[in-house]
mmCIF file of C-alpha atoms in Angstrom:
data_model
loop_
_atom_site.group_PDB
_atom_site.id
_atom_site.type_symbol
_atom_site.label_atom_id
_atom_site.label_comp_id
_atom_site.label_asym_id
_atom_site.label_seq_id
_atom_site.Cartn_x
_atom_site.Cartn_y
_atom_site.Cartn_z
ATOM 1 C CA MET G 8 238.021 -72.799 83.521
ATOM 2 C CA SER G 9 238.334 -76.475 84.298
ATOM 3 C CA PHE G 10 237.093 -77.350 80.812
ATOM 4 C CA PHE G 11 240.626 -76.606 79.590
ATOM 5 C CA PHE G 12 242.331 -78.099 82.612
ATOM 6 C CA LYS G 13 244.663 -81.049 82.043
ATOM 7 C CA PRO G 14 245.202 -82.874 85.323
ATOM 8 C CA SER G 15 248.715 -83.855 86.304
ATOM 9 C CA ARG G 16 249.364 -87.579 86.748
ATOM 10 C CA PRO G 17 251.523 -87.790 89.912
ATOM 11 C CA LYS G 18 248.719 -87.076 92.419
ATOM 12 C CA THR G 19 248.003 -89.993 94.736
ATOM 13 C CA PRO G 20 244.481 -91.114 95.676
ATOM 14 C CA GLN G 21 245.090 -89.683 99.162
ATOM 15 C CA ASP G 22 246.045 -86.311 97.629
ATOM 16 C CA VAL G 23 242.986 -86.281 95.384
ATOM 17 C CA ALA G 24 240.558 -87.125 98.191
ATOM 18 C CA LYS G 25 242.093 -84.465 100.455
ATOM 19 C CA ALA G 26 242.020 -81.848 97.690
ATOM 20 C CA ILE G 27 238.355 -82.574 96.924
ATOM 21 C CA LYS G 28 237.478 -82.314 100.607
ATOM 22 C CA ASP G 29 239.327 -79.002 101.047
ATOM 23 C CA SER G 30 237.767 -77.440 97.953
ATOM 24 C CA LEU G 31 234.252 -78.517 98.952
ATOM 25 C CA VAL G 32 234.720 -77.197 102.494
ATOM 26 C CA ALA G 33 235.857 -73.904 100.936
ATOM 27 C CA LEU G 34 232.351 -73.532 99.472
ATOM 28 C CA ASP G 35 231.051 -72.854 102.976
ATOM 29 C CA THR G 36 228.995 -69.660 102.930
ATOM 30 C CA LYS G 37 231.188 -68.095 105.627
ATOM 31 C CA THR G 38 234.205 -68.191 103.308
ATOM 32 C CA VAL G 39 232.574 -67.063 100.064
ATOM 33 C CA VAL G 40 231.138 -63.684 100.952
ATOM 34 C CA GLU G 41 232.571 -62.217 97.773
ATOM 35 C CA VAL G 42 231.487 -63.396 94.335
ATOM 36 C CA LYS G 43 235.078 -63.689 93.147
ATOM 37 C CA ALA G 44 235.957 -65.910 96.085
ATOM 38 C CA LEU G 45 233.014 -68.180 95.269
ATOM 39 C CA GLU G 46 234.009 -68.371 91.617
ATOM 40 C CA LYS G 47 237.563 -69.302 92.580
ATOM 41 C CA ALA G 48 236.301 -71.962 95.018
ATOM 42 C CA LEU G 49 234.019 -73.444 92.370
ATOM 43 C CA GLU G 50 236.867 -73.545 89.847
ATOM 44 C CA GLU G 51 238.965 -75.434 92.369
ATOM 45 C CA VAL G 52 236.133 -77.957 92.892
ATOM 46 C CA GLU G 53 235.772 -78.444 89.125
ATOM 47 C CA LYS G 54 239.525 -78.947 88.762
ATOM 48 C CA ASN G 55 239.568 -81.561 91.518
ATOM 49 C CA PHE G 56 236.489 -83.333 90.173
ATOM 50 C CA LEU G 57 238.158 -83.590 86.792
ATOM 51 C CA ILE G 58 241.223 -85.162 88.422
ATOM 52 C CA MET G 59 238.929 -87.622 90.219
ATOM 53 C CA LYS G 60 237.123 -88.395 86.966
ATOM 54 C CA CYS G 61 240.398 -89.069 85.148
ATOM 55 C CA MET G 62 241.629 -91.322 87.959
ATOM 56 C CA LEU G 63 238.363 -93.294 87.923
ATOM 57 C CA LEU G 64 237.727 -93.413 84.164
ATOM 58 C CA GLY G 65 241.071 -92.734 82.531
ATOM 59 C CA ASP G 66 241.729 -89.791 80.239
ATOM 60 C CA GLY G 67 241.379 -91.424 76.824
ATOM 61 C CA GLU G 68 245.106 -92.106 76.621
ATOM 62 C CA VAL G 69 245.789 -93.896 79.907
ATOM 63 C CA GLU G 70 243.454 -96.540 81.342
ATOM 64 C CA PRO G 71 242.451 -96.212 85.011
ATOM 65 C CA ASN G 72 244.620 -98.068 87.501
ATOM 66 C CA ALA G 73 242.413 -100.529 89.415
ATOM 67 C CA GLU G 74 244.457 -100.241 92.596
ATOM 68 C CA GLN G 75 244.339 -96.440 92.519
ATOM 69 C CA VAL G 76 240.597 -96.487 91.868
ATOM 70 C CA SER G 77 240.057 -98.712 94.895
ATOM 71 C CA GLN G 78 242.334 -96.554 97.038
ATOM 72 C CA LEU G 79 240.515 -93.378 95.944
ATOM 73 C CA ALA G 80 237.134 -94.842 96.923
ATOM 74 C CA GLU G 81 238.560 -95.828 100.304
ATOM 75 C CA GLU G 82 240.095 -92.399 100.911
ATOM 76 C CA ILE G 83 236.890 -90.623 99.873
ATOM 77 C CA CYS G 84 235.093 -92.550 102.591
ATOM 78 C CA LYS G 85 237.808 -91.937 105.185
ATOM 79 C CA GLU G 86 237.736 -88.187 104.508
ATOM 80 C CA ASP G 87 233.889 -88.014 104.644
ATOM 81 C CA VAL G 88 233.891 -86.724 101.080
ATOM 82 C CA ILE G 89 230.727 -88.726 100.272
ATOM 83 C CA SER G 90 228.784 -86.579 102.737
ATOM 84 C CA LEU G 91 230.265 -83.359 101.332
ATOM 85 C CA LEU G 92 229.494 -84.373 97.748
ATOM 86 C CA ILE G 93 225.821 -84.686 98.634
ATOM 87 C CA HIS G 94 225.438 -81.720 100.963
ATOM 88 C CA LYS G 95 227.319 -79.306 98.687
ATOM 89 C CA LEU G 96 225.566 -80.428 95.500
ATOM 90 C CA SER G 97 223.347 -77.357 95.277
ATOM 91 C CA LEU G 98 226.403 -75.071 95.321
ATOM 92 C CA LEU G 99 228.194 -76.818 92.454
ATOM 93 C CA GLY G 100 228.281 -75.590 88.887
ATOM 94 C CA TRP G 101 226.890 -77.515 85.924
ATOM 95 C CA GLU G 102 230.284 -78.911 84.886
ATOM 96 C CA ALA G 103 231.093 -80.163 88.392
ATOM 97 C CA ARG G 104 227.677 -81.830 88.740
ATOM 98 C CA LYS G 105 228.163 -83.546 85.378
ATOM 99 C CA ASP G 106 231.581 -84.904 86.401
ATOM 100 C CA LEU G 107 230.182 -86.043 89.734
ATOM 101 C CA ALA G 108 227.438 -87.988 87.948
ATOM 102 C CA HIS G 109 230.123 -89.823 85.941
ATOM 103 C CA CYS G 110 232.068 -90.666 89.085
ATOM 104 C CA TRP G 111 229.217 -91.580 91.449
ATOM 105 C CA SER G 112 228.298 -95.003 90.060
ATOM 106 C CA ILE G 113 231.957 -96.008 89.779
ATOM 107 C CA LEU G 114 232.620 -95.042 93.392
ATOM 108 C CA LEU G 115 229.626 -97.041 94.609
ATOM 109 C CA ARG G 116 230.814 -100.145 92.766
ATOM 110 C CA GLN G 117 234.350 -100.071 94.166
ATOM 111 C CA LYS G 118 235.289 -102.794 96.618
ATOM 112 C CA VAL G 119 237.912 -102.667 99.319
ATOM 113 C CA GLY G 120 238.435 -106.329 100.074
ATOM 114 C CA SER G 121 234.940 -107.793 99.926
ATOM 115 C CA THR G 122 233.140 -104.568 100.916
ATOM 116 C CA TYR G 123 231.604 -101.868 98.752
ATOM 117 C CA CYS G 124 233.174 -99.150 100.868
ATOM 118 C CA CYS G 125 231.087 -96.207 99.612
ATOM 119 C CA VAL G 126 227.873 -98.205 99.997
ATOM 120 C CA GLN G 127 228.937 -99.127 103.508
ATOM 121 C CA TYR G 128 229.599 -95.445 104.228
ATOM 122 C CA ILE G 129 226.054 -94.554 103.142
ATOM 123 C CA GLU G 130 224.684 -97.439 105.242
ATOM 124 C CA GLU G 131 226.355 -95.759 108.222
ATOM 125 C CA HIS G 132 224.891 -92.378 107.203
ATOM 126 C CA PHE G 133 221.419 -93.241 105.912
ATOM 127 C CA GLU G 134 220.327 -89.621 106.357
ATOM 128 C CA LEU G 135 222.241 -88.884 103.146
ATOM 129 C CA LEU G 136 219.608 -90.835 101.219
ATOM 130 C CA ASP G 137 216.860 -88.769 102.848
ATOM 131 C CA PHE G 138 218.711 -85.634 101.789
ATOM 132 C CA LEU G 139 218.928 -86.824 98.178
ATOM 133 C CA VAL G 140 215.199 -87.589 98.094
ATOM 134 C CA VAL G 141 214.275 -84.159 99.475
ATOM 135 C CA CYS G 142 216.440 -82.562 96.772
ATOM 136 C CA TYR G 143 213.669 -83.312 94.254
ATOM 137 C CA ASP G 144 212.175 -80.096 95.638
ATOM 138 C CA ASN G 145 215.111 -78.191 94.120
ATOM 139 C CA LYS G 146 214.631 -78.301 90.349
ATOM 140 C CA GLU G 147 218.206 -77.099 89.756
ATOM 141 C CA ILE G 148 219.712 -80.300 91.127
ATOM 142 C CA ALA G 149 216.698 -82.648 91.067
ATOM 143 C CA MET G 150 217.921 -84.608 88.035
ATOM 144 C CA ASN G 151 221.430 -84.999 89.484
ATOM 145 C CA CYS G 152 219.995 -86.286 92.754
ATOM 146 C CA GLY G 153 217.699 -88.616 90.841
ATOM 147 C CA ASN G 154 220.639 -90.172 89.005
ATOM 148 C CA MET G 155 222.557 -90.582 92.245
ATOM 149 C CA LEU G 156 219.541 -92.125 93.976
ATOM 150 C CA ARG G 157 218.973 -94.654 91.194
ATOM 151 C CA GLU G 158 222.599 -95.727 91.453
ATOM 152 C CA CYS G 159 222.109 -96.185 95.202
ATOM 153 C CA ILE G 160 218.900 -98.157 94.696
ATOM 154 C CA LYS G 161 220.852 -100.826 92.804
ATOM 155 C CA PHE G 162 222.085 -101.950 96.230
ATOM 156 C CA PRO G 163 219.396 -103.778 98.284
ATOM 157 C CA THR G 164 220.330 -102.301 101.668
ATOM 158 C CA LEU G 165 220.023 -98.752 100.347
ATOM 159 C CA ALA G 166 216.770 -99.465 98.499
ATOM 160 C CA LYS G 167 215.337 -101.077 101.640
ATOM 161 C CA TYR G 168 216.111 -98.013 103.710
ATOM 162 C CA ILE G 169 214.349 -95.645 101.306
ATOM 163 C CA LEU G 170 211.301 -97.900 100.994
ATOM 164 C CA GLU G 171 210.893 -98.050 104.769
ATOM 165 C CA SER G 172 211.750 -94.407 105.488
ATOM 166 C CA ALA G 173 209.382 -91.457 105.803
ATOM 167 C CA SER G 174 211.091 -90.039 102.701
ATOM 168 C CA PHE G 175 209.402 -92.669 100.521
ATOM 169 C CA GLU G 176 206.048 -90.925 101.028
ATOM 170 C CA LEU G 177 207.471 -87.807 99.362
ATOM 171 C CA PHE G 178 207.512 -89.590 96.002
ATOM 172 C CA TYR G 179 203.706 -89.382 95.836
ATOM 173 C CA LYS G 180 204.179 -85.611 95.750
ATOM 174 C CA PHE G 181 207.268 -85.494 93.556
ATOM 175 C CA VAL G 182 205.818 -87.610 90.725
ATOM 176 C CA GLU G 183 203.155 -84.918 90.287
ATOM 177 C CA LEU G 184 205.385 -81.854 90.407
ATOM 178 C CA PRO G 185 204.495 -79.233 87.760
ATOM 179 C CA ASN G 186 207.946 -79.489 86.171
ATOM 180 C CA PHE G 187 207.493 -82.422 83.758
ATOM 181 C CA ASP G 188 211.184 -83.382 83.607
ATOM 182 C CA VAL G 189 211.539 -83.482 87.383
ATOM 183 C CA ALA G 190 208.247 -85.369 87.831
ATOM 184 C CA SER G 191 209.316 -87.932 85.209
ATOM 185 C CA ASP G 192 212.701 -88.372 86.862
ATOM 186 C CA ALA G 193 211.039 -88.844 90.262
ATOM 187 C CA PHE G 194 208.755 -91.483 88.751
ATOM 188 C CA SER G 195 211.782 -93.315 87.314
ATOM 189 C CA THR G 196 213.286 -93.476 90.805
ATOM 190 C CA PHE G 197 209.925 -94.509 92.304
ATOM 191 C CA LYS G 198 209.667 -97.281 89.707
ATOM 192 C CA ASP G 199 213.173 -98.555 90.448
ATOM 193 C CA LEU G 200 212.334 -98.720 94.142
ATOM 194 C CA LEU G 201 209.346 -100.951 93.377
ATOM 195 C CA THR G 202 210.887 -103.187 90.705
ATOM 196 C CA LYS G 203 214.662 -103.585 91.187
ATOM 197 C CA HIS G 204 214.563 -106.051 94.083
ATOM 198 C CA VAL G 205 211.435 -108.210 93.823
ATOM 199 C CA ASN G 206 211.850 -110.134 97.082
ATOM 200 C CA LEU G 207 212.589 -106.959 99.018
ATOM 201 C CA VAL G 208 209.535 -105.254 97.507
ATOM 202 C CA SER G 209 207.401 -108.301 98.255
ATOM 203 C CA GLU G 210 208.363 -108.080 101.939
ATOM 204 C CA PHE G 211 207.699 -104.341 101.954
ATOM 205 C CA LEU G 212 204.246 -104.691 100.356
ATOM 206 C CA THR G 213 203.348 -107.503 102.749
ATOM 207 C CA ALA G 214 204.250 -105.428 105.795
ATOM 208 C CA ARG G 215 202.721 -102.152 104.584
ATOM 209 C CA HIS G 216 199.918 -103.312 102.315
ATOM 210 C CA ASP G 217 197.108 -100.983 103.405
ATOM 211 C CA GLU G 218 199.333 -97.963 103.932
ATOM 212 C CA PHE G 219 200.993 -98.364 100.533
ATOM 213 C CA PHE G 220 197.878 -99.020 98.438
ATOM 214 C CA ASP G 221 195.946 -96.211 100.130
ATOM 215 C CA SER G 222 198.633 -93.789 98.971
ATOM 216 C CA TYR G 223 198.979 -95.450 95.566
ATOM 217 C CA GLU G 224 195.253 -95.060 94.910
ATOM 218 C CA LYS G 225 195.796 -91.286 94.768
ATOM 219 C CA LEU G 226 198.133 -91.754 91.808
ATOM 220 C CA LEU G 227 195.671 -94.013 89.981
ATOM 221 C CA THR G 228 192.898 -91.444 90.410
ATOM 222 C CA SER G 229 195.075 -88.392 89.692
ATOM 223 C CA SER G 230 193.734 -85.677 87.400
ATOM 224 C CA ASN G 231 197.082 -85.850 85.575
ATOM 225 C CA TYR G 232 196.894 -88.225 82.601
ATOM 226 C CA VAL G 233 200.617 -89.072 82.658
ATOM 227 C CA THR G 234 200.456 -89.924 86.372
ATOM 228 C CA ARG G 235 197.422 -92.182 85.869
ATOM 229 C CA ARG G 236 198.969 -93.996 82.926
ATOM 230 C CA GLN G 237 202.440 -94.456 84.456
ATOM 231 C CA SER G 238 201.161 -95.561 87.856
ATOM 232 C CA LEU G 239 198.695 -98.035 86.333
ATOM 233 C CA LYS G 240 201.404 -99.559 84.152
ATOM 234 C CA LEU G 241 203.758 -99.765 87.126
ATOM 235 C CA LEU G 242 201.045 -101.377 89.268
ATOM 236 C CA SER G 243 200.713 -104.145 86.662
ATOM 237 C CA GLU G 244 204.472 -104.663 86.661
ATOM 238 C CA PHE G 245 204.934 -105.249 90.367
ATOM 239 C CA LEU G 246 201.478 -106.598 91.260
ATOM 240 C CA LEU G 247 201.517 -109.341 88.625
ATOM 241 C CA GLU G 248 205.120 -110.413 89.395
ATOM 242 C CA SER G 249 205.200 -114.025 90.619
ATOM 243 C CA PRO G 250 206.892 -113.218 93.987
ATOM 244 C CA ASN G 251 204.004 -110.838 94.638
ATOM 245 C CA SER G 252 201.184 -113.302 93.923
ATOM 246 C CA HIS G 253 200.113 -113.214 97.571
ATOM 247 C CA ILE G 254 199.956 -109.401 97.368
ATOM 248 C CA MET G 255 197.784 -109.617 94.281
ATOM 249 C CA LYS G 256 195.466 -112.156 95.940
ATOM 250 C CA ARG G 257 194.985 -109.753 98.823
ATOM 251 C CA TYR G 258 194.549 -106.736 96.520
ATOM 252 C CA ILE G 259 191.750 -108.319 94.483
ATOM 253 C CA LEU G 260 189.652 -108.936 97.594
ATOM 254 C CA GLU G 261 189.167 -105.206 98.124
ATOM 255 C CA VAL G 262 186.012 -103.580 96.698
ATOM 256 C CA ARG G 263 187.577 -100.115 96.697
ATOM 257 C CA TYR G 264 190.362 -101.228 94.370
ATOM 258 C CA LEU G 265 187.877 -102.922 92.055
ATOM 259 C CA LYS G 266 185.985 -99.621 91.856
ATOM 260 C CA VAL G 267 189.201 -97.819 90.917
ATOM 261 C CA MET G 268 189.786 -100.254 88.040
ATOM 262 C CA MET G 269 186.159 -99.898 86.905
ATOM 263 C CA THR G 270 186.586 -96.124 86.827
ATOM 264 C CA LEU G 271 189.796 -96.473 84.811
ATOM 265 C CA LEU G 272 187.971 -98.731 82.336
ATOM 266 C CA MET G 273 185.883 -95.649 81.548
ATOM 267 C CA ASP G 274 188.920 -93.390 81.073
ATOM 268 C CA SER G 275 189.027 -91.358 77.853
ATOM 269 C CA SER G 276 192.425 -92.906 77.044
ATOM 270 C CA LYS G 277 192.423 -96.292 75.276
ATOM 271 C CA ASN G 278 195.862 -97.036 76.738
ATOM 272 C CA ILE G 279 194.588 -96.563 80.283
ATOM 273 C CA GLN G 280 191.476 -98.639 79.531
ATOM 274 C CA LEU G 281 193.613 -101.520 78.302
ATOM 275 C CA SER G 282 196.011 -101.359 81.258
ATOM 276 C CA ALA G 283 193.072 -101.236 83.668
ATOM 277 C CA PHE G 284 191.512 -104.271 81.984
ATOM 278 C CA HIS G 285 194.572 -106.426 82.700
ATOM 279 C CA ILE G 286 194.144 -105.808 86.431
ATOM 280 C CA PHE G 287 190.320 -105.751 86.365
ATOM 281 C CA LYS G 288 190.219 -109.212 84.783
ATOM 282 C CA VAL G 289 192.076 -110.653 87.793
ATOM 283 C CA PHE G 290 189.292 -109.426 90.103
ATOM 284 C CA VAL G 291 186.694 -111.099 87.871
ATOM 285 C CA ALA G 292 188.621 -114.336 87.258
ATOM 286 C CA ASN G 293 189.320 -114.871 90.952
ATOM 287 C CA PRO G 294 187.550 -118.145 91.872
ATOM 288 C CA ASN G 295 187.287 -117.000 95.492
ATOM 289 C CA LYS G 296 185.582 -113.648 94.978
ATOM 290 C CA PRO G 297 184.062 -112.297 98.208
ATOM 291 C CA ARG G 298 180.363 -111.471 98.123
ATOM 292 C CA GLU G 299 181.051 -107.703 98.097
ATOM 293 C CA ILE G 300 182.964 -108.079 94.810
ATOM 294 C CA LYS G 301 180.208 -110.220 93.285
ATOM 295 C CA VAL G 302 177.560 -107.661 94.243
ATOM 296 C CA ILE G 303 179.489 -104.804 92.585
ATOM 297 C CA LEU G 304 179.960 -106.854 89.414
ATOM 298 C CA ALA G 305 176.311 -107.896 89.382
ATOM 299 C CA LYS G 306 174.983 -104.374 89.949
ATOM 300 C CA ASN G 307 177.159 -102.948 87.179
ATOM 301 C CA HIS G 308 177.193 -105.914 84.818
ATOM 302 C CA GLU G 309 175.344 -104.230 81.921
ATOM 303 C CA LYS G 310 177.643 -101.210 81.924
ATOM 304 C CA LEU G 311 180.716 -103.415 82.318
ATOM 305 C CA LEU G 312 179.713 -105.645 79.422
ATOM 306 C CA GLN G 313 179.219 -102.594 77.241
ATOM 307 C CA LEU G 314 182.615 -101.169 78.214
ATOM 308 C CA LEU G 315 184.351 -104.450 77.490
ATOM 309 C CA GLU G 316 182.512 -104.887 74.200
ATOM 310 C CA ASN G 317 183.957 -101.563 73.025
ATOM 311 C CA LEU G 318 187.476 -102.259 74.325
ATOM 312 C CA SER G 319 189.947 -102.890 71.507
ATOM 313 C CA ALA G 320 193.720 -103.130 71.215
ATOM 314 C CA GLY G 321 193.746 -102.907 67.416
ATOM 315 C CA LYS G 322 197.099 -104.665 67.064
ATOM 316 C CA GLY G 323 196.594 -107.913 65.193
ATOM 317 C CA ALA G 324 197.582 -110.974 67.209
ATOM 318 C CA GLU G 325 197.531 -108.924 70.405
ATOM 319 C CA ASP G 326 193.940 -107.957 69.600
ATOM 320 C CA GLU G 327 193.019 -111.635 69.146
ATOM 321 C CA GLN G 328 194.311 -112.472 72.605
ATOM 322 C CA LEU G 329 192.428 -109.514 74.058
ATOM 323 C CA GLU G 330 189.198 -110.674 72.401
ATOM 324 C CA GLU G 331 189.610 -114.145 73.909
ATOM 325 C CA GLU G 332 190.225 -112.711 77.374
ATOM 326 C CA LYS G 333 187.319 -110.300 77.027
ATOM 327 C CA GLU G 334 184.980 -113.119 76.084
ATOM 328 C CA LEU G 335 185.967 -115.158 79.148
ATOM 329 C CA ILE G 336 185.632 -112.179 81.480
ATOM 330 C CA MET G 337 182.281 -111.134 80.008
ATOM 331 C CA LYS G 338 180.941 -114.656 80.462
ATOM 332 C CA GLU G 339 182.081 -114.664 84.081
ATOM 333 C CA ILE G 340 180.462 -111.269 84.749
ATOM 334 C CA ASP G 341 177.245 -112.537 83.198
ATOM 335 C CA ARG G 342 177.408 -115.697 85.323
ATOM 336 C CA VAL G 343 177.997 -113.669 88.501
ATOM 337 C CA ALA G 344 175.095 -111.366 87.646
ATOM 338 C CA ARG G 345 172.722 -114.316 87.207
ATOM 339 C CA SER G 346 173.846 -116.179 90.322
ATOM 340 C CA THR G 347 174.193 -113.318 92.820
ATOM 341 C CA ASN G 348 171.266 -112.390 94.998
ATOM 342 C CA LEU G 349 171.288 -108.592 95.371
ATOM 343 C CA GLU G 350 168.755 -108.498 98.160
#
């Protein structure tokens, strides 16, 4: 097995890229009718991946050669190996997938001249990103695809494509998959998409405000506690970011979103109550509240005051700050209730 394989040093980057391509192509179902043939093909892939890993990372004795690393990345693009790596992922064994994970981020970061050649390759084949997203439906390789996606998302052009593609909508399903590990991994990728590039996300939320928040509301009102808590925390992160202040100002004008936060204030979880409060208080503190918001606050002011009275962080100095904020918000709710005509 490749675990005991010691790669030979003389292979050139061109040789390695060609060998990887040939061994991946050999995994084609037409050529692996027999189990033994498949096993042999998989061993060859593992052997070649290990050679690639040693060339990119070194072998513990010899440091990687920067020129060879750059050449390997270039050859992998020329030979369309990037596409094969993604499309053949489900056929690979555990060892090969592990080695690929080690190599993927290094390949993406390699420059040929001033260009990230592997990133450029993916930009010319954006459908590969769609394929990686859909792979969350395959629990055997979901985590591998998640790691590869998060490495891609570090590059703005690739993150932008996913945000604006139909594939992005699939994350609302994947973050609630019954397999906890896969759902958590999908949420990590979803979070990176919404937090890694603040200006890009700001543009995206501006252009797709209603569409995005309509879908996001389903996560905030999910029957799954983990989904509610994670999505509420994430909402605070990107909604309260300074580049997104105009998004927040638009968000807090909507009665339906206020109602969601009011519902979350009544959640059985203290953590969710506290997270909801930090968004709810922005609705209340808004000096330009529309009448519809004032009416909802006025109609529910007694219940809201009671909920806030019982809200506690229980963490010393943090609790003191919460008490100060609560007092200000409760006074504003009381003022709105007294000054709003409900007729």
